[in-house]
Amino acid sequence: MSDFDDLYRDLILDHAKRPRNRGKPPTANRAATGDNPTCGDNCTVHLRLDDGGRISAIGFEGSGCAISTASASIMTTQLKGKTAPEAETAFAGLKDILATGKPPEDFNELAAFAGVHAFPARIKCATLAWHAALEAMKTEPASSS
Amino acid sequence: MPFAALRADFPALHQTVHGKPLVYLDNAATTHKPRVVLDALARYYERDNSNVHRGLHALSMRATDSYEAARARAARFINAADPAEIVFTRGTTEGINLVAQSWCAAHLRQGDVILTTEMEHHSNLVPWQVAARRAGATLRFVPVAGDDAEHGLDLDALDSLLTPQVKLFAFTHISNTLGTINPAAELCARARRAGALTVVDAAQSAGHEPLDVRALGCDFLAFSGHKMAGPTGIGILYGRRVLLDTLEPWQTGGGMVASVTYEGAKWKPSPERHEAGTPNIADAVALHAAMDWLDALGRPALAAHNHALAALAAEMLAEIPGLRLLGPRPGEPRAGLVSFALKDAHAHDVVTFADQDGIALRGGHHCNQPLMRKLGLTGTTRASFYAYNSADEITTLATSLRRIVKFFGSA
């Protein structure tokens, strides 16, 4: 597999072309935006934490490349039901995959991002939504919803 | 194309990228350098290397002569009246900052206006924002043309914007994002009638088009060596002598002083007063070689070559489904670049894909975030051309773009 095919794996292209959880969920009451100054892309993550501190709803808005859109989309499917510490652990796992180019032992969809390792300029694309999500979990909930 | 033979003179062009012959189409960012420029740089360090202006030994005198010959060459290159009107800088950005800091500190007052345009590179926007904030002045913008925002400036608006409060009008000669060629001489004339000084950003024009500061009638003009076959780290600020000679220096130190006591110092006239410290001698000498190379080639012929490539690219790209081409309308003059957005593919994905085909493009906001926002885009992909590019390379680009549309397309 060439570096290029490894970067744009089928799973990434699938999420880039048909992103899951695009938009603001009606119940979401926390949000944060991440900016990628290199390209001007941005990603806003909306979410809701239940009483146990677990993500009960999550969605994203913004425009980005295939890598950042797929990353945001896959992230939303991964983070539902997770607490902030669990989300931090998942993000640490992704960062490890990006830094080493090696998929983790236990299979999960984040392994699809191993190919980004060979494209250092694109690593920020793969982490943009995650930074926004973790930031959103730290914000105060909006009182209106 | 008659220019095809030039490729042999550019060592960096003869390489493969991901197994494909390099197709270098990022010339608006920086051009490659011909052998004569690389040789001039090496020859300076191998033979003449010494500090300028203060030495009496043979090498220092040779270095001084070479450095000042480069200045005189630059004056001829843009038809300045006097070599003292040429200040060596690091590049366009530093030239604009010199004016924004020195001239604005002395002359810009509360309530004054700096006029610029909505199509400027950040380097011809942010320095004016800072200068205006310091003085309590405001910025005003010549708009890009409404529904036709992606084509060029709305010049009908200019006279109503050029009020007596406008002290300075800074605009780009050629847009790095759109490829639009602004009527610089007309803009300078209208500003002068309104009593405003003009600053022309010639980064995209100096190495591509004939350039004559007296025909333009500008007060200041800035450009970079590395976008015109010269080395990085060297650029030129032109200013009318009467302005440069009275302008306070923005940096002080050795080389720029007439006399110094413990209590104070007096400045030399231009250009020395604006060149504190040891200048970038080697790159000035190499830039001299680049200007000689450009004029041996002929700038009118080079401009025609680049415009023809851009027109061909615009024509071929217009046939690609879902491609939105920015810049001049068909038939209008287009500088040597095409900038476009694809419906289904983000600029960074386009650039990564094209790179696999050996094609070097640029994707993103091109240091022009406000214009991108105005056009409803986060970025575009840009292909920009130079003397060594060919029609065949544009065919390669178009073929790659069709594969990109297929790869990322939702259909």
XYZ file of C-alpha atoms in Angstrom:
556
model
C 0.000 0.000 0.000
C 1.428 3.423 -0.938
C 1.638 6.204 1.637
C -1.195 7.901 -0.202
C -3.542 4.897 -0.103
C -2.596 4.441 3.528
C -3.598 8.050 4.248
C -6.952 7.882 2.509
C -8.116 4.462 3.674
C -11.627 3.387 2.753
C -12.893 4.027 6.274
C -11.579 7.607 6.176
C -13.009 8.292 2.721
C -16.334 6.821 3.803
C -16.561 9.125 6.833
C -15.272 12.099 4.783
C -17.942 11.655 2.129
C -20.772 10.692 4.523
C -19.917 12.233 7.884
C -21.841 10.896 10.908
C -23.305 13.228 13.527
C -22.882 16.339 11.433
C -24.668 19.328 12.988
C -25.679 20.394 16.459
C -27.725 17.805 18.376
C -30.930 19.417 19.717
C -30.072 18.581 23.326
C -26.444 19.776 23.191
C -25.581 22.461 25.719
C -21.801 22.677 25.540
C -19.625 23.671 22.588
C -16.084 24.594 21.666
C -14.375 25.497 18.393
C -10.943 24.491 17.210
C -9.080 26.394 14.507
C -6.291 25.180 12.273
C -4.368 28.359 11.444
C -2.382 26.677 8.655
C -5.436 26.137 6.488
C -8.146 28.285 8.060
C -10.272 25.226 8.780
C -12.398 25.102 11.875
C -14.455 22.559 13.728
C -17.117 23.214 16.351
C -18.113 20.296 18.565
C -21.497 20.399 20.351
C -22.252 17.910 23.104
C -24.245 17.144 26.224
C -23.030 15.441 29.370
C -25.538 13.386 31.401
C -25.679 13.448 35.173
C -22.936 10.852 35.359
C -20.638 13.066 33.246
C -21.017 10.852 30.179
C -21.526 12.226 26.655
C -25.177 11.649 25.801
C -25.220 13.631 22.558
C -22.453 14.848 20.266
C -22.192 16.434 16.841
C -19.847 18.663 14.866
C -19.969 21.544 12.416
C -17.325 23.195 10.291
C -15.466 22.774 7.085
C -12.351 20.763 6.668
C -10.363 18.391 4.552
C -11.118 14.690 4.229
C -8.820 13.858 7.140
C -10.323 16.387 9.566
C -13.909 15.610 8.534
C -13.347 11.856 8.897
C -11.582 12.380 12.204
C -14.477 14.452 13.553
C -17.017 11.941 12.295
C -15.248 8.867 13.712
C -14.616 10.753 16.959
C -18.312 11.390 17.493
C -19.038 7.679 17.087
C -16.258 6.829 19.545
C -17.002 9.369 22.247
C -20.698 8.785 22.812
C -21.156 7.407 26.324
C -17.651 8.328 27.418
C -16.602 10.472 30.385
C -13.974 13.197 30.133
C -11.163 10.956 31.461
C -12.198 8.215 29.022
C -12.175 10.725 26.177
C -8.698 11.877 27.205
C -7.514 8.266 27.122
C -8.997 7.709 23.666
C -7.343 10.898 22.383
C -4.015 9.839 23.873
C -4.432 6.581 21.949
C -5.014 8.476 18.695
C -2.012 10.722 19.318
C 0.088 7.612 19.873
C -1.101 6.171 16.555
C -0.269 9.448 14.783
C 3.152 9.687 16.423
C 4.228 6.116 15.711
C 2.257 5.207 12.590
C 1.440 1.896 14.307
C -2.118 0.778 15.049
C -2.862 -0.210 18.638
C -3.062 -3.843 19.738
C -6.766 -3.681 20.478
C -8.547 -2.901 17.247
C -10.594 0.234 16.921
C -11.471 2.576 14.096
C -8.839 5.119 15.148
C -6.274 2.707 13.696
C -7.330 4.037 10.283
C -5.352 7.187 11.080
C -1.989 5.386 11.270
C -1.307 6.491 7.672
C -1.396 10.165 8.682
C 1.938 9.559 10.412
C 3.721 9.749 7.027
C 2.211 13.230 6.415
C 3.332 15.389 9.369
C 1.619 18.486 7.941
C -1.740 16.676 8.213
C -1.515 15.544 11.833
C -3.250 18.724 13.009
C -6.155 17.872 10.669
C -6.614 14.575 12.520
C -6.587 16.160 15.992
C -8.623 19.341 15.378
C -12.031 17.918 16.390
C -10.609 16.100 19.402
C -9.165 19.291 20.859
C -12.549 20.961 20.388
C -14.420 18.053 22.013
C -12.181 17.911 25.081
C -12.444 21.690 25.411
C -16.245 21.522 25.104
C -16.401 19.006 27.964
C -14.656 21.556 30.221
C -17.032 24.433 29.413
C -19.968 25.441 31.565
C -23.273 24.141 30.174
C -25.505 26.727 28.538
C -28.449 27.247 30.861
C -31.108 27.525 28.173
C -31.218 23.844 27.230
C 6.829 26.804 -25.925
C 10.110 28.621 -26.713
C 10.952 28.689 -23.007
C 11.258 24.901 -22.674
C 15.046 25.009 -23.134
C 15.350 27.057 -19.915
C 14.657 24.036 -17.770
C 18.227 22.864 -18.223
C 19.405 25.945 -16.292
C 17.390 25.060 -13.157
C 19.043 22.223 -11.205
C 16.159 21.752 -8.751
C 13.659 21.000 -11.518
C 15.435 17.785 -12.483
C 14.139 15.454 -9.838
C 11.324 13.021 -9.297
C 8.712 13.275 -6.536
C 6.972 10.040 -5.516
C 8.516 8.505 -8.613
C 7.085 11.124 -11.003
C 8.929 13.973 -12.734
C 8.542 17.163 -10.671
C 5.912 19.557 -12.031
C 6.582 22.685 -9.990
C 3.512 24.948 -9.975
C 4.044 26.848 -6.710
C 5.917 29.778 -8.209
C 3.780 32.480 -6.580
C 5.166 31.190 -3.267
C 8.745 31.014 -4.517
C 10.407 30.355 -7.853
C 13.351 28.097 -8.503
C 16.767 29.624 -9.164
C 18.789 29.345 -12.365
C 22.392 28.121 -12.272
C 23.731 31.669 -12.822
C 22.138 32.820 -9.552
C 23.468 29.839 -7.599
C 26.916 30.420 -9.125
C 26.856 34.120 -8.190
C 26.047 33.203 -4.600
C 28.852 30.633 -4.383
C 31.319 32.889 -6.191
C 30.705 35.726 -3.742
C 31.458 33.518 -0.739
C 34.394 31.783 -2.429
C 36.131 34.918 -3.674
C 34.854 38.237 -2.262
C 33.368 37.433 1.140
C 34.010 40.417 3.384
C 32.100 43.142 5.173
C 30.997 46.202 3.246
C 31.436 49.956 3.568
C 33.890 50.038 6.469
C 36.866 48.128 5.111
C 39.814 49.407 3.130
C 41.296 46.064 2.147
C 40.881 44.461 -1.258
C 38.160 41.956 -0.387
C 36.082 44.530 1.459
C 36.298 46.894 -1.471
C 35.231 44.141 -3.870
C 32.330 43.196 -1.604
C 31.281 46.847 -1.344
C 31.486 47.307 -5.099
C 29.410 44.166 -5.714
C 26.799 45.160 -3.150
C 26.447 48.697 -4.518
C 26.425 47.368 -8.090
C 23.435 45.235 -7.096
C 21.710 48.365 -5.794
C 22.379 50.248 -9.025
C 21.144 47.225 -10.991
C 17.924 47.180 -8.960
C 17.414 50.880 -9.683
C 17.732 50.193 -13.418
C 15.495 47.122 -13.070
C 12.543 49.228 -11.926
C 13.633 52.488 -13.615
C 14.211 54.346 -10.341
C 15.859 57.756 -10.766
C 18.661 57.083 -8.300
C 20.267 54.032 -6.574
C 19.693 55.855 -3.266
C 16.015 55.089 -3.779
C 16.744 51.361 -3.350
C 16.767 49.963 0.198
C 17.717 46.307 0.618
C 15.355 44.438 2.926
C 14.610 40.820 3.814
C 11.660 40.855 1.435
C 8.323 42.452 0.642
C 7.045 42.040 4.195
C 9.999 43.905 5.677
C 9.730 46.685 3.080
C 6.075 47.274 3.902
C 6.801 47.136 7.622
C 9.549 49.732 7.205
C 7.049 52.188 5.707
C 4.313 51.212 8.159
C 6.603 51.801 11.119
C 8.784 54.720 10.022
C 6.500 56.766 7.842
C 3.373 56.176 9.873
C 5.097 56.967 13.176
C 6.129 60.375 11.820
C 3.122 61.326 9.725
C 0.003 59.392 10.698
C -2.306 61.218 13.121
C -5.519 60.492 14.951
C -8.437 60.604 12.534
C -6.277 59.883 9.485
C -7.138 57.013 7.187
C -5.008 54.340 5.549
C -6.713 53.014 2.447
C -6.007 49.483 1.295
C -8.048 46.819 -0.509
C -10.012 43.701 0.331
C -7.653 41.514 -1.709
C -4.382 42.163 0.145
C -1.956 39.525 1.364
C -1.691 39.601 5.170
C 1.712 41.279 4.706
C 0.007 44.320 3.188
C -2.783 44.372 5.757
C -1.503 43.533 9.234
C 1.325 46.165 9.259
C -1.289 48.844 8.461
C -3.626 47.539 11.165
C -0.812 47.928 13.703
C 0.232 51.377 12.423
C -3.364 52.623 12.440
C -3.966 51.356 15.970
C -0.834 53.131 17.213
C -1.801 56.453 15.632
C -5.519 56.322 16.357
C -6.090 56.221 12.609
C -8.518 53.941 10.798
C -8.301 51.502 7.912
C -10.584 51.706 4.918
C -10.881 49.147 2.120
C -11.473 49.323 -1.597
C -14.029 46.526 -1.888
C -13.752 43.551 -4.170
C -16.532 43.875 -6.686
C -19.768 42.804 -4.967
C -21.317 39.767 -6.671
C -18.175 39.588 -8.768
C -15.975 39.649 -5.655
C -13.776 36.889 -6.982
C -12.828 38.860 -10.089
C -11.277 42.076 -8.834
C -11.661 45.480 -7.208
C -14.680 47.729 -7.489
C -12.837 50.783 -8.794
C -16.048 52.822 -9.101
C -15.915 53.054 -5.318
C -12.394 54.469 -5.279
C -13.054 58.196 -5.601
C -15.573 58.244 -2.771
C -13.061 56.379 -0.584
C -10.150 58.718 -1.375
C -11.244 61.491 0.984
C -8.807 64.138 2.311
C -8.354 62.003 5.466
C -6.591 59.317 3.418
C -2.851 59.753 3.906
C -1.671 56.488 2.387
C -3.044 54.048 -0.161
C -1.437 50.576 -0.067
C -2.448 48.015 -2.684
C -1.167 44.955 -4.444
C -0.102 45.111 -8.081
C -1.111 41.477 -8.698
C -3.311 39.430 -6.372
C -1.563 36.256 -5.210
C -4.979 34.713 -4.544
C -6.974 35.727 -7.628
C -4.405 36.424 -10.338
C -6.043 39.803 -10.946
C -3.727 42.512 -12.309
C -4.652 45.860 -10.777
C -4.253 49.027 -12.879
C -1.437 50.280 -10.660
C -0.622 53.448 -12.610
C -4.257 54.531 -12.571
C -4.584 53.800 -8.852
C -1.425 55.808 -8.088
C -2.644 58.741 -10.206
C -6.023 58.828 -8.481
C -4.391 58.626 -5.044
C -1.971 61.413 -5.925
C -4.822 63.675 -7.047
C -6.421 63.055 -3.653
C -3.163 63.900 -1.846
C -2.374 60.369 -0.621
C 0.971 58.595 -0.856
C 1.014 55.161 -2.492
C 2.629 51.880 -1.450
C 2.627 49.158 -4.112
C 3.059 45.505 -3.150
C 4.934 44.202 -6.189
C 5.741 40.752 -4.775
C 3.819 38.992 -7.548
C 4.763 41.347 -10.368
C 8.455 42.233 -10.017
C 9.812 39.001 -11.448
C 6.991 38.484 -13.912
C 6.095 41.748 -15.626
C 7.945 44.855 -16.782
C 8.056 47.268 -13.844
C 8.737 51.008 -14.063
C 8.241 52.996 -10.850
C 8.272 56.321 -12.665
C 5.623 55.186 -15.139
C 3.565 53.836 -12.218
C 4.014 57.080 -10.295
C 4.172 55.286 -6.932
C 5.813 56.665 -3.791
C 6.906 53.310 -2.321
C 7.097 49.841 -3.863
C 8.245 46.584 -2.284
C 9.212 43.184 -3.651
C 11.085 39.974 -2.811
C 14.065 38.373 -4.522
C 12.970 34.780 -4.050
C 9.811 35.165 -6.126
C 11.878 36.330 -9.118
C 14.539 33.642 -9.555
C 16.683 35.172 -6.805
C 17.591 33.911 -3.332
C 15.487 34.034 -0.164
C 16.222 36.639 2.493
C 16.673 39.595 0.167
C 14.143 42.103 -1.123
C 13.861 45.682 -2.176
C 11.972 48.689 -0.952
C 11.822 51.499 -3.464
C 10.941 54.945 -2.171
C 11.149 58.348 -3.767
C 14.398 59.888 -2.580
C 12.822 62.926 -0.958
C 10.751 60.579 1.195
C 13.509 58.110 2.091
C 16.041 60.839 2.931
C 13.786 62.371 5.556
C 12.236 59.193 6.887
C 13.357 58.281 10.403
C 15.141 54.904 10.493
C 13.193 52.031 12.034
C 16.330 50.172 13.070
C 19.526 51.782 14.301
C 23.114 50.674 14.846
C 26.253 50.445 12.756
C 26.468 51.425 9.132
C 23.592 53.891 9.189
C 25.111 56.713 11.256
C 26.959 59.821 10.085
C 28.397 60.572 13.525
C 27.930 59.267 17.035
C 28.657 60.703 20.473
C 27.847 59.143 23.836
C 24.764 61.297 23.905
C 23.342 60.851 20.431
C 23.793 60.152 16.748
C 23.109 61.631 13.344
C 21.845 59.529 10.450
C 23.297 59.114 7.006
C 20.991 59.835 4.080
C 19.176 57.046 2.249
C 19.793 54.227 1.581
C 22.314 53.661 4.408
C 20.071 55.167 7.071
C 17.582 52.354 6.450
C 20.131 49.516 6.459
C 21.437 49.197 10.016
C 23.921 46.420 10.635
C 25.735 44.177 8.170
C 23.406 43.787 5.208
C 22.642 40.591 3.301
C 25.511 41.132 0.871
C 25.664 37.687 -0.710
C 21.981 37.521 -1.529
C 22.006 41.059 -2.941
C 24.817 39.977 -5.260
C 22.854 36.866 -6.268
C 19.750 39.000 -6.838
C 21.843 41.075 -9.238
C 22.431 37.890 -11.247
C 18.708 37.108 -11.165
C 17.830 40.560 -12.538
C 20.403 40.108 -15.320
C 18.918 36.691 -16.079
C 15.385 38.112 -16.186
C 16.316 40.934 -18.538
C 18.311 38.626 -20.819
C 15.149 36.540 -21.043
C 13.038 39.655 -21.515
C 10.272 40.531 -19.091
C 7.654 41.313 -21.757
C 8.240 37.840 -23.258
C 8.156 36.248 -19.800
C 4.881 37.995 -18.966
C 3.364 36.818 -22.258
C 4.539 33.252 -21.542
C 3.054 33.237 -18.018
C -0.216 34.830 -19.131
C -0.570 32.293 -21.945
C -0.034 29.381 -19.551
C -2.573 30.836 -17.113
C -5.122 31.379 -19.877
C -4.611 27.792 -21.077
C -4.961 26.487 -17.514
C -8.111 28.554 -16.956
C -9.584 27.128 -20.146
C -8.735 23.504 -19.320
C -9.805 23.735 -15.684
C -13.138 25.356 -16.552
C -14.162 22.019 -18.098
C -13.647 20.075 -14.870
C -16.961 19.306 -13.149
C -17.547 21.106 -9.851
C -14.547 23.413 -10.263
C -15.021 27.087 -9.338
C -12.310 29.228 -10.874
C -11.525 32.545 -9.180
C -9.958 35.600 -10.756
C -10.347 37.479 -14.021
C -13.131 36.565 -16.415
C -12.233 34.767 -19.658
C -10.601 37.233 -22.024
C -9.461 39.598 -19.265
C -5.728 39.740 -18.477
C -4.752 37.057 -15.978
C -1.393 36.974 -14.217
C 0.452 33.662 -14.230
C -1.736 31.754 -11.807
C -5.050 29.960 -11.423
C -6.824 29.665 -8.088
C -9.815 27.370 -7.731
C -12.101 25.439 -5.405
C -13.490 21.959 -6.034
C -16.976 21.109 -4.836
C -16.071 17.742 -3.332
C -12.402 18.076 -2.463
C -10.755 20.283 0.126
C -7.656 22.192 -1.013
C -5.350 20.250 1.297
C -6.584 16.926 -0.026
C -6.083 18.230 -3.575
C -2.508 19.260 -2.800
C -1.690 15.927 -1.130
C -3.159 13.994 -4.074
C -1.402 16.121 -6.713
C 1.871 15.723 -4.828
C 1.591 11.978 -5.434
C 1.585 12.822 -9.148
C 4.743 14.923 -8.697
C 2.805 18.195 -8.939
C 3.635 20.960 -6.438
C 0.566 23.128 -5.739
C -0.480 25.364 -2.864
C -3.723 24.966 -0.951
C -5.248 27.075 1.773
C -6.076 30.706 2.381
C -2.905 32.053 0.686
C -2.377 34.516 3.563
C -5.674 36.104 2.631
C -8.160 34.973 5.262
C -10.544 37.964 5.077
C -10.998 37.561 1.306
C -11.601 33.817 1.667
C -14.290 34.525 4.250
C -15.872 37.084 1.930
C -15.932 34.540 -0.909
C -17.461 31.918 1.388
C -14.415 29.676 1.094
C -11.971 28.343 3.652
C -9.325 28.006 0.997
C -8.481 27.412 -2.617
C -5.934 25.431 -4.557
C -3.483 27.496 -6.573
C -1.254 26.625 -9.510
C 1.222 29.377 -10.419
C 3.543 29.436 -13.392
C 6.995 30.624 -14.330
C 9.427 30.712 -17.215
C 10.246 26.985 -17.082
C 6.660 25.703 -17.050
C 5.090 24.234 -20.156
C 1.687 23.515 -21.675
C 2.394 19.803 -21.145
C 2.612 20.396 -17.405
C -0.821 22.018 -17.464
C -2.194 18.932 -19.184
C -0.617 16.855 -16.393
C -2.326 19.125 -13.844
C -5.728 18.850 -15.515
C -5.436 15.040 -15.715
C -4.547 14.860 -12.026
C -7.450 17.152 -11.090
C -9.912 14.928 -12.965
C -8.673 11.919 -10.987
C -8.984 13.956 -7.758
C -12.606 14.828 -8.529
C -13.309 11.131 -9.130
C -11.487 10.031 -5.972
C -13.114 12.452 -3.543
C -16.405 12.936 -5.403
C -19.583 12.088 -3.572
C -21.338 10.879 -6.725
